[in-house]
């Protein structure tokens, strides 16, 4: 048995870390039960599958994982024609094919069209799952890379439809199915599937994702910056499009429509030196000049802190401190601040134990928050040692909601550009989160029943359910001084509160815990972007 992180030895090391480092050798029994269940589940998976997860970047492990996969869809015939520039080498499907360099709809007599790349190879289950396309206007599938010897590697396990991610790169890939009637609008155009995807994504159609690896593709990914720029120009969208360091993805920064006031809300209680670091970083780094700071004082008692507040309001015209004493309730504090004390059109919820790294952080966040379809905008947070504290939220992780890329090294290369381009996520931490005040009011702010845990994700799920997207910006960076080794609050009242808030999440957001639309179900919920085995580790 390998001594990798996926082995039983790795599981033992993780259990010791939780027990010794996080809980300082004292785990409350209510929480211990969950860890015991999780340990047994993972141990059983190791016994049955040899590992508790498989690494998709390791070709051998990926092929092992494939051997456990099942394909149980009932085959339903689809009236479809495959079209592409040169499909003579495309194999694995019984459906008819047409070659074309210019879209010629006169050659298409079927109700659906499958756009297909020249290097695609359909797997045995492809035809079996095509019937799923009847549910949607446009459908795409997961895929991997297959070489001339039929060896498979590098799976692309995709999120459900993600509007902003699509503008970072064509994550949908080179094989997708669309209703013929919708494709007719591009008749006579030169072959450009990415442009068609961009146009179709604006038309309010239903876009489905079949989360099964149904085809292989040996064509190398390439940058489609010019196509994206042409699309923006055609729609009079003013945006800078930059090529990412990998030479493939594109990073979009939208021009600001206006120069609105942004209200930065910072809850705090004493800890003057902590707040001082935060405020100094804002004033030293921030290039956007139209902002106000609203400091919610949750009952500071130290005279040093009170003197500091007086100094701030005397020194800075754009700082307002208000009294918000009472038991700590993060939701109530932010609601009171935003509803009663902010003047800005946009608000940023910001923890007092953070410091700004990216000078144009407000411009970048505002460039997305101003868009009609965007609900909230979050940032990449690091610990002082450079490891990642937050890279977006995964729903269902740990049985609740948890940080993506938590404690990963600073140089981690994100899966499918997730640490490169602005991408859609279920949510982000409110340690740094921007939202328009109008949209915050539309969903009635934060849920004050959730005093500490999950209130930010609750807010963002409400935004999702109103039809908005939540966007994570990896180019906006902050340092979060939250201690990595201080352990978790083990007081009984805190444990009771945590258990209560987890139960609230399970009751109200069961479907989001079961399925995160922006995190493929074939990944384990506790080991970011690692392939799931058995029923997973939850």
mmCIF file of N, CA and C in Angstrom, residues 155-203:
data_model
loop_
_atom_site.group_PDB
_atom_site.id
_atom_site.type_symbol
_atom_site.label_atom_id
_atom_site.label_comp_id
_atom_site.label_asym_id
_atom_site.label_seq_id
_atom_site.Cartn_x
_atom_site.Cartn_y
_atom_site.Cartn_z
ATOM 1 N N UNK A 155 -8.520 14.217 -17.409
ATOM 2 C CA UNK A 155 -9.966 14.439 -17.550
ATOM 3 C C UNK A 155 -10.349 15.896 -17.309
ATOM 4 N N UNK A 156 -11.283 16.373 -18.101
ATOM 5 C CA UNK A 156 -11.892 17.690 -17.891
ATOM 6 C C UNK A 156 -13.277 17.466 -17.313
ATOM 7 N N UNK A 157 -13.348 17.517 -15.990
ATOM 8 C CA UNK A 157 -14.608 17.327 -15.274
ATOM 9 C C UNK A 157 -15.179 18.709 -14.999
ATOM 10 N N UNK A 158 -16.191 19.063 -15.720
ATOM 11 C CA UNK A 158 -16.615 20.451 -15.856
ATOM 12 C C UNK A 158 -17.696 20.843 -14.853
ATOM 13 N N UNK A 159 -17.806 22.134 -14.597
ATOM 14 C CA UNK A 159 -18.944 22.620 -13.805
ATOM 15 C C UNK A 159 -20.195 22.647 -14.661
ATOM 16 N N UNK A 160 -21.344 22.796 -14.023
ATOM 17 C CA UNK A 160 -22.550 23.109 -14.774
ATOM 18 C C UNK A 160 -22.354 24.488 -15.401
ATOM 19 N N UNK A 161 -23.349 24.925 -16.191
ATOM 20 C CA UNK A 161 -23.124 26.134 -16.982
ATOM 21 C C UNK A 161 -22.630 27.294 -16.123
ATOM 22 N N UNK A 162 -21.542 27.895 -16.563
ATOM 23 C CA UNK A 162 -20.864 28.962 -15.826
ATOM 24 C C UNK A 162 -20.548 30.098 -16.788
ATOM 25 N N UNK A 163 -21.378 31.119 -16.753
ATOM 26 C CA UNK A 163 -21.329 32.222 -17.729
ATOM 27 C C UNK A 163 -19.969 32.913 -17.744
ATOM 28 N N UNK A 164 -19.480 33.272 -16.580
ATOM 29 C CA UNK A 164 -18.237 34.046 -16.525
ATOM 30 C C UNK A 164 -17.018 33.176 -16.798
ATOM 31 N N UNK A 165 -17.065 31.928 -16.347
ATOM 32 C CA UNK A 165 -15.968 31.011 -16.635
ATOM 33 C C UNK A 165 -15.807 30.827 -18.133
ATOM 34 N N UNK A 166 -16.905 30.782 -18.870
ATOM 35 C CA UNK A 166 -16.863 30.599 -20.319
ATOM 36 C C UNK A 166 -16.132 31.746 -20.999
ATOM 37 N N UNK A 167 -16.146 32.917 -20.390
ATOM 38 C CA UNK A 167 -15.435 34.057 -20.959
ATOM 39 C C UNK A 167 -13.949 34.050 -20.577
ATOM 40 N N UNK A 168 -13.562 33.119 -19.736
ATOM 41 C CA UNK A 168 -12.150 32.948 -19.420
ATOM 42 C C UNK A 168 -11.486 31.925 -20.322
ATOM 43 N N UNK A 169 -12.233 30.907 -20.722
ATOM 44 C CA UNK A 169 -11.774 29.924 -21.703
ATOM 45 C C UNK A 169 -12.952 29.026 -22.060
ATOM 46 N N UNK A 170 -12.830 28.321 -23.155
ATOM 47 C CA UNK A 170 -13.919 27.449 -23.587
ATOM 48 C C UNK A 170 -13.881 26.156 -22.790
ATOM 49 N N UNK A 171 -14.393 26.225 -21.569
ATOM 50 C CA UNK A 171 -14.385 25.043 -20.710
ATOM 51 C C UNK A 171 -15.362 23.982 -21.213
ATOM 52 N N UNK A 172 -16.338 24.369 -22.046
ATOM 53 C CA UNK A 172 -17.335 23.431 -22.548
ATOM 54 C C UNK A 172 -16.697 22.400 -23.473
ATOM 55 N N UNK A 173 -15.675 22.813 -24.204
ATOM 56 C CA UNK A 173 -14.939 21.875 -25.032
ATOM 57 C C UNK A 173 -15.391 21.841 -26.478
ATOM 58 N N UNK A 174 -14.929 20.826 -27.206
ATOM 59 C CA UNK A 174 -15.113 20.782 -28.656
ATOM 60 C C UNK A 174 -16.258 19.869 -29.097
ATOM 61 N N UNK A 175 -17.050 19.378 -28.160
ATOM 62 C CA UNK A 175 -18.191 18.531 -28.518
ATOM 63 C C UNK A 175 -19.398 18.932 -27.673
ATOM 64 N N UNK A 176 -20.437 19.419 -28.341
ATOM 65 C CA UNK A 176 -21.657 19.791 -27.643
ATOM 66 C C UNK A 176 -22.838 19.712 -28.598
ATOM 67 N N UNK A 177 -24.023 19.574 -28.038
ATOM 68 C CA UNK A 177 -25.237 19.358 -28.833
ATOM 69 C C UNK A 177 -26.179 20.543 -28.655
ATOM 70 N N UNK A 178 -26.768 20.998 -29.755
ATOM 71 C CA UNK A 178 -27.671 22.143 -29.708
ATOM 72 C C UNK A 178 -28.843 21.903 -30.653
ATOM 73 N N UNK A 179 -29.977 22.487 -30.340
ATOM 74 C CA UNK A 179 -31.116 22.393 -31.242
ATOM 75 C C UNK A 179 -30.786 23.082 -32.560
ATOM 76 N N UNK A 180 -31.164 22.461 -33.649
ATOM 77 C CA UNK A 180 -30.850 22.999 -34.977
ATOM 78 C C UNK A 180 -31.434 24.383 -35.178
ATOM 79 N N UNK A 181 -32.646 24.597 -34.663
ATOM 80 C CA UNK A 181 -33.286 25.910 -34.834
ATOM 81 C C UNK A 181 -32.437 27.028 -34.233
ATOM 82 N N UNK A 182 -31.767 26.740 -33.128
ATOM 83 C CA UNK A 182 -30.928 27.759 -32.499
ATOM 84 C C UNK A 182 -29.649 27.999 -33.293
ATOM 85 N N UNK A 183 -29.146 26.971 -33.926
ATOM 86 C CA UNK A 183 -27.899 27.110 -34.675
ATOM 87 C C UNK A 183 -28.091 27.849 -35.997
ATOM 88 N N UNK A 184 -29.307 27.858 -36.500
ATOM 89 C CA UNK A 184 -29.561 28.473 -37.804
ATOM 90 C C UNK A 184 -29.198 29.955 -37.847
ATOM 91 N N UNK A 185 -29.199 30.620 -36.694
ATOM 92 C CA UNK A 185 -28.876 32.055 -36.681
ATOM 93 C C UNK A 185 -27.433 32.322 -37.117
ATOM 94 N N UNK A 186 -26.593 31.284 -37.121
ATOM 95 C CA UNK A 186 -25.191 31.445 -37.507
ATOM 96 C C UNK A 186 -24.915 30.921 -38.915
ATOM 97 N N UNK A 187 -25.966 30.640 -39.657
ATOM 98 C CA UNK A 187 -25.814 30.098 -41.015
ATOM 99 C C UNK A 187 -24.929 31.012 -41.857
ATOM 100 N N UNK A 188 -24.017 30.396 -42.596
ATOM 101 C CA UNK A 188 -23.127 31.143 -43.481
ATOM 102 C C UNK A 188 -21.867 31.648 -42.804
ATOM 103 N N UNK A 189 -21.756 31.476 -41.502
ATOM 104 C CA UNK A 189 -20.558 31.941 -40.796
ATOM 105 C C UNK A 189 -19.439 30.918 -40.880
ATOM 106 N N UNK A 190 -18.211 31.419 -40.870
ATOM 107 C CA UNK A 190 -17.051 30.536 -40.819
ATOM 108 C C UNK A 190 -17.078 29.749 -39.512
ATOM 109 N N UNK A 191 -16.482 28.578 -39.545
ATOM 110 C CA UNK A 191 -16.514 27.667 -38.405
ATOM 111 C C UNK A 191 -15.909 28.329 -37.165
ATOM 112 N N UNK A 192 -16.736 28.549 -36.119
ATOM 113 C CA UNK A 192 -16.254 29.218 -34.903
ATOM 114 C C UNK A 192 -17.149 28.837 -33.720
ATOM 115 N N UNK A 193 -17.055 27.592 -33.249
ATOM 116 C CA UNK A 193 -17.941 27.129 -32.173
ATOM 117 C C UNK A 193 -17.861 27.949 -30.896
ATOM 118 N N UNK A 194 -16.687 28.456 -30.544
ATOM 119 C CA UNK A 194 -16.584 29.249 -29.307
ATOM 120 C C UNK A 194 -17.416 30.519 -29.416
ATOM 121 N N UNK A 195 -17.384 31.168 -30.553
ATOM 122 C CA UNK A 195 -18.191 32.383 -30.754
ATOM 123 C C UNK A 195 -19.678 32.033 -30.653
ATOM 124 N N UNK A 196 -20.056 30.893 -31.207
ATOM 125 C CA UNK A 196 -21.466 30.507 -31.131
ATOM 126 C C UNK A 196 -21.881 30.235 -29.689
ATOM 127 N N UNK A 197 -20.992 29.628 -28.926
ATOM 128 C CA UNK A 197 -21.292 29.392 -27.511
ATOM 129 C C UNK A 197 -21.477 30.707 -26.762
ATOM 130 N N UNK A 198 -20.610 31.668 -27.014
ATOM 131 C CA UNK A 198 -20.720 32.973 -26.358
ATOM 132 C C UNK A 198 -22.048 33.630 -26.694
ATOM 133 N N UNK A 199 -22.422 33.596 -27.971
ATOM 134 C CA UNK A 199 -23.685 34.208 -28.385
ATOM 135 C C UNK A 199 -24.878 33.488 -27.765
ATOM 136 N N UNK A 200 -24.872 32.174 -27.805
ATOM 137 C CA UNK A 200 -25.988 31.400 -27.268
ATOM 138 C C UNK A 200 -26.131 31.591 -25.760
ATOM 139 N N UNK A 201 -25.015 31.797 -25.070
ATOM 140 C CA UNK A 201 -25.070 31.955 -23.615
ATOM 141 C C UNK A 201 -25.782 33.227 -23.191
ATOM 142 N N UNK A 202 -25.963 34.163 -24.111
ATOM 143 C CA UNK A 202 -26.660 35.415 -23.816
ATOM 144 C C UNK A 202 -28.156 35.343 -24.100
ATOM 145 N N UNK A 203 -28.627 34.202 -24.595
ATOM 146 C CA UNK A 203 -29.985 34.160 -25.136
ATOM 147 C C UNK A 203 -31.014 33.491 -24.227
#
